[in-house]
Coordinates of C-alpha atoms and ligand atoms in Angstrom, one line a residue:
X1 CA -16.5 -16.0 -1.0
X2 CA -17.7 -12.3 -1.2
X3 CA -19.3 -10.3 -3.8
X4 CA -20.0 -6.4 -3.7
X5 CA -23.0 -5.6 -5.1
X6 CA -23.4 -2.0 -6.4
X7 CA -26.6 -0.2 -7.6
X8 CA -24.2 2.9 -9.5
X9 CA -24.9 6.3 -10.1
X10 CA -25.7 7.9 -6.4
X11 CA -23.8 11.5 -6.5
X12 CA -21.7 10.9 -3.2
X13 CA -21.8 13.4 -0.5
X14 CA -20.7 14.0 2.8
X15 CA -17.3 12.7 5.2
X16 CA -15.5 9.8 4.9
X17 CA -12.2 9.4 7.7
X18 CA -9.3 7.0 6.3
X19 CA -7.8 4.4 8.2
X20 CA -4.0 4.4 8.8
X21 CA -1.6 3.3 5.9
X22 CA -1.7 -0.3 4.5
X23 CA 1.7 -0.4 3.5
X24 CA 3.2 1.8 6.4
X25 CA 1.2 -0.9 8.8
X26 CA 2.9 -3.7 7.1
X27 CA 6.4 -2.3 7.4
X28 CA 5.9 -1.4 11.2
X29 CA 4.6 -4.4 12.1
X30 CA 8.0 -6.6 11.5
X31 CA 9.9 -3.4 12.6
X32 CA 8.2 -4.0 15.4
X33 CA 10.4 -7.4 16.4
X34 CA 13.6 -6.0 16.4
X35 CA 13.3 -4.9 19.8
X36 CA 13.5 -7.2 22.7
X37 CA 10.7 -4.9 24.2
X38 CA 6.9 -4.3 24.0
X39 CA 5.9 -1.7 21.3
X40 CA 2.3 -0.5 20.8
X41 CA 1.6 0.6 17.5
X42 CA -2.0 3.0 17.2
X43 CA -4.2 3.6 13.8
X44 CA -3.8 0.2 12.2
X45 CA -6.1 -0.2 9.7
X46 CA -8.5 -3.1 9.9
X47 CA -7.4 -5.1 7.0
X48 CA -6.7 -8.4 6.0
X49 CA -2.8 -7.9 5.8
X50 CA -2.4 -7.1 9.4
X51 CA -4.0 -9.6 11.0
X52 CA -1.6 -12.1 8.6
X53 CA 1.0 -10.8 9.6
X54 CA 0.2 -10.3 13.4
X55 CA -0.4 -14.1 12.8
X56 CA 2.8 -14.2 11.3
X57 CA 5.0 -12.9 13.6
X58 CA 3.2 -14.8 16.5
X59 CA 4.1 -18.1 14.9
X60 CA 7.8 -17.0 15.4
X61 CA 7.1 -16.7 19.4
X62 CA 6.0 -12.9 19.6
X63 CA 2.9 -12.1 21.4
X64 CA 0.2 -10.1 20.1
X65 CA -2.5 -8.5 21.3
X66 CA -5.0 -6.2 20.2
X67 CA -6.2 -3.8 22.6
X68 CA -9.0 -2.5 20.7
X69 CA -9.5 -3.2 16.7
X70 CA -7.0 -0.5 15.6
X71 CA -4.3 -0.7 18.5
X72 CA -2.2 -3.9 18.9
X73 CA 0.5 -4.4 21.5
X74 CA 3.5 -6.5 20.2
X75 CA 6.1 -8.1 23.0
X76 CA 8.8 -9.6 21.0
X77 CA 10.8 -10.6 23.9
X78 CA 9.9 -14.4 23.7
X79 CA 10.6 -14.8 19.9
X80 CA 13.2 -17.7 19.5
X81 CA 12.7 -18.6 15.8
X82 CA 14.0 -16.7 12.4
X83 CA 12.1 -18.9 10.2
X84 CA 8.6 -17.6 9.1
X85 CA 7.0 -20.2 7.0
X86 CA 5.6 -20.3 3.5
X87 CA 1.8 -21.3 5.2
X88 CA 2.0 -18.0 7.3
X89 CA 2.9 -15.4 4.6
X90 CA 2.3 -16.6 1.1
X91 CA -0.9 -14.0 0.8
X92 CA 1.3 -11.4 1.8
X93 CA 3.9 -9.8 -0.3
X94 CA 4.9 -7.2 2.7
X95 CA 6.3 -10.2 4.3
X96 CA 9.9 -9.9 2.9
X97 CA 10.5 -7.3 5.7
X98 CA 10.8 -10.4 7.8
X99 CA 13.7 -10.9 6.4
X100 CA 15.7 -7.5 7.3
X101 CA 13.8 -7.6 10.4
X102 CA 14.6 -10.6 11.7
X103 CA 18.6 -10.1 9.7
X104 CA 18.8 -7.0 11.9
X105 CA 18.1 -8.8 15.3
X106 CA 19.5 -11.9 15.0
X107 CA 21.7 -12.1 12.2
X108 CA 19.9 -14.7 10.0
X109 CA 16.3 -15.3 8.9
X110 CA 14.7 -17.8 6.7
X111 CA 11.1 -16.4 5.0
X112 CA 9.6 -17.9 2.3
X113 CA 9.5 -16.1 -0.7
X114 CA 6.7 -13.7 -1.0
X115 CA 3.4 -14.0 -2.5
X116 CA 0.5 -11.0 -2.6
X117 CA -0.7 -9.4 -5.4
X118 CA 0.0 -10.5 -8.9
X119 CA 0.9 -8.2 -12.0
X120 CA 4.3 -9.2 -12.9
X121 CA 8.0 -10.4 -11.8
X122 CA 8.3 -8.9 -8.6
X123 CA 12.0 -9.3 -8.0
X124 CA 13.5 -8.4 -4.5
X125 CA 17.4 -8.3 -6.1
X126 CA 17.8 -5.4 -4.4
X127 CA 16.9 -5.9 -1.3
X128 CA 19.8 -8.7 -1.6
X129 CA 22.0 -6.7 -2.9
X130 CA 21.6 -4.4 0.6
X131 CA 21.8 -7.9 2.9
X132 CA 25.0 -8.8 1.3
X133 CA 27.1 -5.1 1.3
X134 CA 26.2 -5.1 5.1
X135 CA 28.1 -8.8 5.0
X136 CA 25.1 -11.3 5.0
X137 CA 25.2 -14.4 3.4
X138 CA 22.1 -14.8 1.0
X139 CA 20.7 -17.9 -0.4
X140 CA 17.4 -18.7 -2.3
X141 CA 16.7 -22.7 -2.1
X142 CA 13.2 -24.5 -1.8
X143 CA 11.1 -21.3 -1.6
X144 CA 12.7 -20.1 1.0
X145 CA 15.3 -17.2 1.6
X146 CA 18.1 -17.1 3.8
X147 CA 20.3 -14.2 5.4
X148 CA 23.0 -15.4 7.4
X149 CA 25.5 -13.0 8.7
X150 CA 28.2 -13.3 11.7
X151 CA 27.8 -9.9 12.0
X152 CA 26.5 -6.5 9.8
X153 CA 28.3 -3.8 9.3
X154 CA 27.2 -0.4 7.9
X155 CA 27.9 0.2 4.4
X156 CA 27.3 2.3 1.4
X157 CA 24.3 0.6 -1.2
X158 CA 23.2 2.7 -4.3
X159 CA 19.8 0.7 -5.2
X160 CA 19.8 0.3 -9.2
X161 CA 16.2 1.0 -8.7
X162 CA 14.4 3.3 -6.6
X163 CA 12.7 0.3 -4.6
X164 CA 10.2 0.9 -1.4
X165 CA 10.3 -2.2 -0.1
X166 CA 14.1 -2.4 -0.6
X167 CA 14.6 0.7 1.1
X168 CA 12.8 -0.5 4.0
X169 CA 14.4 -4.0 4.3
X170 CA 17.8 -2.2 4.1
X171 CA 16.8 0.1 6.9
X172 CA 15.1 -2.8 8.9
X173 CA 18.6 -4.7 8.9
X174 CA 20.9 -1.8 9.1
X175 CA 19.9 -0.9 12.7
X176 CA 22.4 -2.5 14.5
X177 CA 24.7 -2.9 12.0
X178 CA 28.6 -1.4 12.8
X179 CA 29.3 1.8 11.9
X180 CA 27.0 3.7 8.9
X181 CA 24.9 2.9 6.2
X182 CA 24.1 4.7 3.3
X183 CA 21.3 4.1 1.4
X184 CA 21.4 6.0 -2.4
X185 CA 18.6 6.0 -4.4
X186 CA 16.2 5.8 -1.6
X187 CA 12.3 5.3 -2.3
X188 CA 10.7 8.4 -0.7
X189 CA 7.5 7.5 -0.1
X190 CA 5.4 8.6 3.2
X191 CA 5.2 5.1 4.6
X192 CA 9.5 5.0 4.1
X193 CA 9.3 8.5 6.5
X194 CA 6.8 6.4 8.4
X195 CA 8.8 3.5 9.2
X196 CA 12.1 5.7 9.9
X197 CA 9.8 7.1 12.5
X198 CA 9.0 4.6 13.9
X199 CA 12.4 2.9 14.4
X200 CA 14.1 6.0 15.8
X201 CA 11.4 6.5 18.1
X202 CA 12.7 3.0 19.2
X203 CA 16.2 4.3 19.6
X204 CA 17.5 3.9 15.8
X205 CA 19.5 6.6 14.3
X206 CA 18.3 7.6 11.1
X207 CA 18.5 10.7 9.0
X208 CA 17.1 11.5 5.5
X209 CA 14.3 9.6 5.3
X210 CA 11.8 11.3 2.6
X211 CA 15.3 12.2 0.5
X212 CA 16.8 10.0 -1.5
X213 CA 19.7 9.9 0.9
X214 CA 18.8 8.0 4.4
X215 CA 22.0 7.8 6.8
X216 CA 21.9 4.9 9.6
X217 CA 24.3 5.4 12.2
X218 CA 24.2 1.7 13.5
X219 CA 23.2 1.2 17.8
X220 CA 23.8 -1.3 20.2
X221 CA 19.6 -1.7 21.5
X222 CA 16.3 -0.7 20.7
X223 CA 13.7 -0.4 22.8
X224 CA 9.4 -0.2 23.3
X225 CA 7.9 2.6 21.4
X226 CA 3.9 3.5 21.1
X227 CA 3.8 4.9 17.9
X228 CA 0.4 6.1 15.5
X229 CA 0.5 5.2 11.7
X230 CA 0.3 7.8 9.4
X231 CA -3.3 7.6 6.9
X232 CA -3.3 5.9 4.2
X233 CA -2.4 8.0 1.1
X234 CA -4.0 5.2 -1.3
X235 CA -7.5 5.1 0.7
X236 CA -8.0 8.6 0.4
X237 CA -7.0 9.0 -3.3
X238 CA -9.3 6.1 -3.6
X239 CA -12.1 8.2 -2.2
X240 CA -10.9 11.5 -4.0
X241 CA -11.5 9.6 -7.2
X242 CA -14.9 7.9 -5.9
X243 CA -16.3 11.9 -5.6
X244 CA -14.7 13.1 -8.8
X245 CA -16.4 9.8 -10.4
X246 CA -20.0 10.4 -9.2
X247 CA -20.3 14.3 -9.7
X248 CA -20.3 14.6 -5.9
X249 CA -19.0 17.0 -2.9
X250 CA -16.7 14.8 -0.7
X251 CA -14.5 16.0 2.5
X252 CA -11.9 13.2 2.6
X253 CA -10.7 13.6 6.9
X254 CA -8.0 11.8 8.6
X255 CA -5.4 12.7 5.4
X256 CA -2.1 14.6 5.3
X257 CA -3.3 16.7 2.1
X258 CA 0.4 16.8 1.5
X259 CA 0.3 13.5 0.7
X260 CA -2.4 13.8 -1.9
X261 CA -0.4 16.4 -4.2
X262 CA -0.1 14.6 -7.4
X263 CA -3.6 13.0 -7.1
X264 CA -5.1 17.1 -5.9
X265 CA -3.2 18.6 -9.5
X266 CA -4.6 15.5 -11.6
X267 CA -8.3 16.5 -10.5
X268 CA -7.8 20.0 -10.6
X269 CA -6.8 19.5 -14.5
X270 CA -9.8 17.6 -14.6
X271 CA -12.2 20.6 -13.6
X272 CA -13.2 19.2 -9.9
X273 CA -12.8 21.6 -7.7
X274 CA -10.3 20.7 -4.7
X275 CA -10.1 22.6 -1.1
X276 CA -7.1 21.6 1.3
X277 CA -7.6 22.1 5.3
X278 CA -5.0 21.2 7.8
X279 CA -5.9 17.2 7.6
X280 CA -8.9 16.9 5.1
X281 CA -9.3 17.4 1.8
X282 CA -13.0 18.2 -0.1
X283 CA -13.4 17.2 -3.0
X284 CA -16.3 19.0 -5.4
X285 CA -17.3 17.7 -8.7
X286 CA -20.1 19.6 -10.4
X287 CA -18.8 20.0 -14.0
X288 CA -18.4 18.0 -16.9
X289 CA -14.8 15.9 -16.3
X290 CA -12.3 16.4 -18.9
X291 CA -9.2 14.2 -19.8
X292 CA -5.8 14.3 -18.4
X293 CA -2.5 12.1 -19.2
X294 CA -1.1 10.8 -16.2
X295 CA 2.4 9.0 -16.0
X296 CA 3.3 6.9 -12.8
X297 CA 6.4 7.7 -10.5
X298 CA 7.8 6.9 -7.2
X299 CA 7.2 9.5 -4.4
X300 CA 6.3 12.5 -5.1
X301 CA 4.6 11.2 -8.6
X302 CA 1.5 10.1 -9.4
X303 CA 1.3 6.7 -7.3
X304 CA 0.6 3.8 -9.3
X305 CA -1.4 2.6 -6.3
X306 CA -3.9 5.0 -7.7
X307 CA -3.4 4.1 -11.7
X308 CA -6.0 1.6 -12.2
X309 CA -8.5 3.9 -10.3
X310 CA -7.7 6.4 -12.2
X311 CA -8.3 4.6 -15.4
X312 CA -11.7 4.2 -14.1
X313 CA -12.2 7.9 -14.0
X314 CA -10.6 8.8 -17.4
X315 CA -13.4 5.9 -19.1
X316 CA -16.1 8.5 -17.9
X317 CA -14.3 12.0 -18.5
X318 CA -14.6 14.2 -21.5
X319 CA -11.8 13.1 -24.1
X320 CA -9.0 11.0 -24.7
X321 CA -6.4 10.5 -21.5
X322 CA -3.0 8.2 -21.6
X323 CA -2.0 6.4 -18.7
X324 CA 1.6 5.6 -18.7
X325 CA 2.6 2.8 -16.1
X326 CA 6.4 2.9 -15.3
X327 CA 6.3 1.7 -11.9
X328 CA 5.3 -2.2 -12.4
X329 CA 5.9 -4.4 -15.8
X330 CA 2.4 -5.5 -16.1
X331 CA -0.5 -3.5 -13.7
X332 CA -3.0 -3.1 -16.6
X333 CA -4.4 -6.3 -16.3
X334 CA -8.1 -5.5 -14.7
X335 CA -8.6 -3.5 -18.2
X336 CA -10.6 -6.7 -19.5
X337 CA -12.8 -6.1 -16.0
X338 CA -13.6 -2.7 -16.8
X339 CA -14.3 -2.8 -20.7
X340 CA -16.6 -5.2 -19.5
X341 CA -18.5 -2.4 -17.9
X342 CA -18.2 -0.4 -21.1
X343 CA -15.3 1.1 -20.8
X344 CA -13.0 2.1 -24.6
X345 CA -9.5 1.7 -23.5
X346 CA -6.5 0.1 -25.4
X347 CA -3.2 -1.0 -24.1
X348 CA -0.1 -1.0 -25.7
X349 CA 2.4 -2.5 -23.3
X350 CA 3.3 0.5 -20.6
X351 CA 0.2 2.9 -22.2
X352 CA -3.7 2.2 -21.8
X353 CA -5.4 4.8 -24.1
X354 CA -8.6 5.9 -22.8
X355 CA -11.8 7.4 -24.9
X356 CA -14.2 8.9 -22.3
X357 CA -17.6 7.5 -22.3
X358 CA -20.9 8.8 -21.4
X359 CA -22.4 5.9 -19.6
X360 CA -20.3 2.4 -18.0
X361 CA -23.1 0.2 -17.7
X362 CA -23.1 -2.5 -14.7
X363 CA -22.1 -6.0 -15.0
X364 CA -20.5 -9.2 -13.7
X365 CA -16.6 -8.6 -12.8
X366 CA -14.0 -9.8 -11.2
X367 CA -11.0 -7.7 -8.9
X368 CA -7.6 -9.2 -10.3
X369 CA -5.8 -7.7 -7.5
X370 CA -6.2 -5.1 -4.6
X371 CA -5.9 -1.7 -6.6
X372 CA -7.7 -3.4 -9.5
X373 CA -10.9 -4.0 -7.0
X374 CA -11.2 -0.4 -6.0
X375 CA -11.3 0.3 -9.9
X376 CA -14.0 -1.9 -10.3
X377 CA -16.1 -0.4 -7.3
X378 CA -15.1 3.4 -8.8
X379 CA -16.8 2.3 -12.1
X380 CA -19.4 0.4 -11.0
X381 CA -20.7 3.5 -8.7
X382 CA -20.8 5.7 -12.0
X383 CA -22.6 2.6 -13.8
X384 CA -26.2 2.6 -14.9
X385 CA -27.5 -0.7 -13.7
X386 CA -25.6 -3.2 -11.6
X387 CA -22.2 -4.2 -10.9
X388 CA -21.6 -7.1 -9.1
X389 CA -17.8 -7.7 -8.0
X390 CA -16.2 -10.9 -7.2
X391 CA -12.8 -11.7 -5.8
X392 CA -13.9 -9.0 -2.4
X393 CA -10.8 -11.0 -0.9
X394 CA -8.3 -8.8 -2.7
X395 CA -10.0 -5.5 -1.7
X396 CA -10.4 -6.7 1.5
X397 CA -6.9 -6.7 2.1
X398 CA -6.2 -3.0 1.9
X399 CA -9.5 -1.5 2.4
X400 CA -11.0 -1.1 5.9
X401 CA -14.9 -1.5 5.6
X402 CA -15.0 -0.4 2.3
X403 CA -18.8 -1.0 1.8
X404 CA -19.8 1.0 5.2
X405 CA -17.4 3.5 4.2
X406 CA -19.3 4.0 1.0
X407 CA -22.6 3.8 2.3
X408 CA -22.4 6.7 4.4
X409 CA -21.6 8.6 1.6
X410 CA -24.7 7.5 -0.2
X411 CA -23.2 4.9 -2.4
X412 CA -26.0 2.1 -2.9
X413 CA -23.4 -0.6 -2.1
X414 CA -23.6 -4.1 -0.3
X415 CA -21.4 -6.9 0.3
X416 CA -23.1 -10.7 -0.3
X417 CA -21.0 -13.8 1.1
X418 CA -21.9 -17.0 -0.5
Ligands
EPZ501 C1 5.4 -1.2 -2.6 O1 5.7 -2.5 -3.2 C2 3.9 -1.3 -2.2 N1 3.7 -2.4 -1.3 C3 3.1 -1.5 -3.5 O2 1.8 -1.3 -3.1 C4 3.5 -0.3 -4.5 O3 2.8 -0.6 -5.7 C5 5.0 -0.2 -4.7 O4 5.7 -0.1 -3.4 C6 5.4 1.0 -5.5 O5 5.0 2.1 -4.9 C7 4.0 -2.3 -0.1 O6 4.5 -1.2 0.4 C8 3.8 -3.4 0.8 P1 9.0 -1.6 -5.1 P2 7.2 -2.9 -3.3 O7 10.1 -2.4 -4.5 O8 8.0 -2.4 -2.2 C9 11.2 -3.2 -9.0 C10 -0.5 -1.9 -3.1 O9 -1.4 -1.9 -4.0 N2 12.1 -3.9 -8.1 O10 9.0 -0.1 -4.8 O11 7.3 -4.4 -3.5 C11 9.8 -3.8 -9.0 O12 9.7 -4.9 -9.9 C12 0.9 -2.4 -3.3 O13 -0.7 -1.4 -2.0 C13 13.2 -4.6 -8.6 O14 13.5 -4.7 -9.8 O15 7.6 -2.2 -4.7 C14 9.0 -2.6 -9.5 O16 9.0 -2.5 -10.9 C15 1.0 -3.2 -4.6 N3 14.0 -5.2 -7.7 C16 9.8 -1.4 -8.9 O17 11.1 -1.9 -8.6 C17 13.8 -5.2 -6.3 O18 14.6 -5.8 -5.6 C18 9.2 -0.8 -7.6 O19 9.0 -1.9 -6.7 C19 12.7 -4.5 -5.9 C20 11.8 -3.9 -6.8

């Protein structure tokens, strides 16, 4: 067990360079195994989710080996088994895209039902809903899910909700499939255009991804692709915040600024001062912060990746802000963690209601779940006193050396293991 430890208020300053995407990582990583072929896929971030599911997909007979810490070759051209076990993936929820993976290749898969972070239902209906219109058979029984087809063919799915990781899966099993698919309603996040890269540079033909419209003209093989991840949007928001939080003058590298639009307006409103360059962002926060609402939304909305961080930046700023979550049922459950540090917020189901403080004062919390963590560490670097975090495990899972990272920008951070 790990604990950060976090001597707060140090006005950050200086570069930080973001890792490549989480949740683009997790998607290429099963998209990987649809070839029979060798892929090499470049800018994974070191995180706890990728070496789970490199694990993963090695207990179902592919090989993998990491070249250096952020490169990993994957030859799937010894896998024999579609079942993925629920000792291999429960920590990860990113494991479903086993499923259209494996669906795609093979024509049937068995993977357990997914676990990873927890703040609510997280139904994958949808991502049914696309198995079966491309003519899979789907069952749920003992934990474990199972896609069995005689053969796919291409068809035309309107998602009742705009869903990323449906999106994906659809994708992921639609590659081979006869004819067309249409997906309607498509998620566009980056790390959807990601993945769509990915697989075309493999031989797929896909159009539209980044619309809500993605065509998939179904082909016979894929093969071996070296491909770089795209940075992770969440990691440098994360970071964005951290400056805005501690008064300080931040260049965030490594970034598609694109990608940081929604978070880039919410700080501007909020009087920091933000300057774009072709892949880096600075971030400069000199005046007093005021309030802002902010209201989640798929692609190109605010991220809710970046709500509960931003809840940690509203408890400091100069007013009252409302946080309306619209994405997941229930992702205001680290709240308790952060009043606990002095923050005044009130929830009402989807809305937390936040009266700026002057001061969060350190204390003894606990990360609930990935996002929720990084919250923790925003606050506790604006707290007087100390914060000491517990649960690291959860931010260890989407944050590549999170307390280096902050260190070199002056943070007064360390991590203790017990
Ligand atoms: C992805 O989860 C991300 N995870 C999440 O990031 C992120 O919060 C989420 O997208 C939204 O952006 C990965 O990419 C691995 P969804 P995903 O399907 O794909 C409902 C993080 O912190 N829904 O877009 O699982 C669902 O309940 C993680 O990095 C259905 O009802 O999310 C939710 O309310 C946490 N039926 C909404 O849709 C379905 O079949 C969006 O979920 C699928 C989803």
């Amino acid at each position: 067990m790990s604990r950060l430890i976090i001597n707060g208020q140090k006005r950050l300053e200086g570069h930080v360079y973001i890792s490549g995407a989480k949740n683009a990582a997790v998607a290429i990583i099963p998209a990987a195994i649809i070839s029979n072929d060798i892929c090499v896929i470049e800018n994974l971030p070191v995180i706890e989710d990728v070496i789970i599911l490199s694990k993963a997909i090695e207990k179902i007979g592919a090989s993998c080996e990491f070249r250096d810490e952020h490169t990993l070759i994957i030859d799937s051209r010894n896998i024999k088994s579609c079942y993925a076990a629920y000792d291999s993936i429960k920590k990860i929820r990113a494991s479903y895209y086993l499923l259209g993976a494996l669906l795609g290749r093979f024509k049937k898969a068995e993977v357990a039902l997914p676990g990873g972070c927890n703040f609510g239902v997280r139904p994958i209906d949808q991502h049914i809903k696309g198995f079966e219109a491309l003519g899979a058979k789907v069952t749920v029984e003992h934990g474990m899910i199972k896609a069995i087809a005689s053969k796919l063919v291409g068809a035309n799915i309107f998602l009742d909700i705009v869903s990323v990781g449906a999106t994906i899966n659809i994708m992921l099993a639609a590659v081979f499939a006869e004819g067309t698919t249409i997906i309607e309603n498509a998620a566009k996040e980056p790390h959807v255009v990601d993945t769509a890269n990915f697989l075309n540079m493999m031989g797929a033909k896909i159009k539209g991804a980044g619309t809500d419209v993605i065509r998939i003209l179904g082909v016979e093989n894929l093969h071996g692709a070296q491909y770089s991840i795209i940075p992770d949007q969440i990691e440098a928001g994360t970071y964005m915040i951290s400056a805005a939080i501690t008064h300080g003058d931040v260049m965030v590298h490594n970034i598609i600024p694109k990608h940081m639009d929604s978070l880039s307006a919410k700080l501007r409103e909020m009087n920091c001062n933000v300057e774009e360059g072709d892949d880096f962002i600075r971030v400069i926060a000199k005046d007093k912060l005021s309030s802002s609402n902010i209201k989640t939304m798929t692609y190109p909305g605010f991220p809710t990746d970046l709500q509960p961080q931003m809840t940690a930046l509203l408890s400091v700023a100069n007013g009252t802000g409302v946080i309306t979550e619209t994405v997941w049922e229930n992702r205001f459950q680290y709240i308790a963690e952060l009043k606990r540090l002095g923050a005044n917020i009130k929830v009402d189901n989807k809305i937390a209601i936040i009266n700026g403080t002057k001061n969060l004062t350190g204390a003894q919390v606990c990360a609930t779940d990935l996002r929720a963590g990084a919250a923790l560490v925003i606050a506790g670097l604006a707290a007087q006193g100390q914060t000491e975090i517990d649960n690291v495990k959860y931010i260890d899972r989407g944050y590549e050396q999170i307390e280096e990272k902050f260190r070199m920008l002056g943070a007064d951070i360390k991590r203790v293991d017990d």
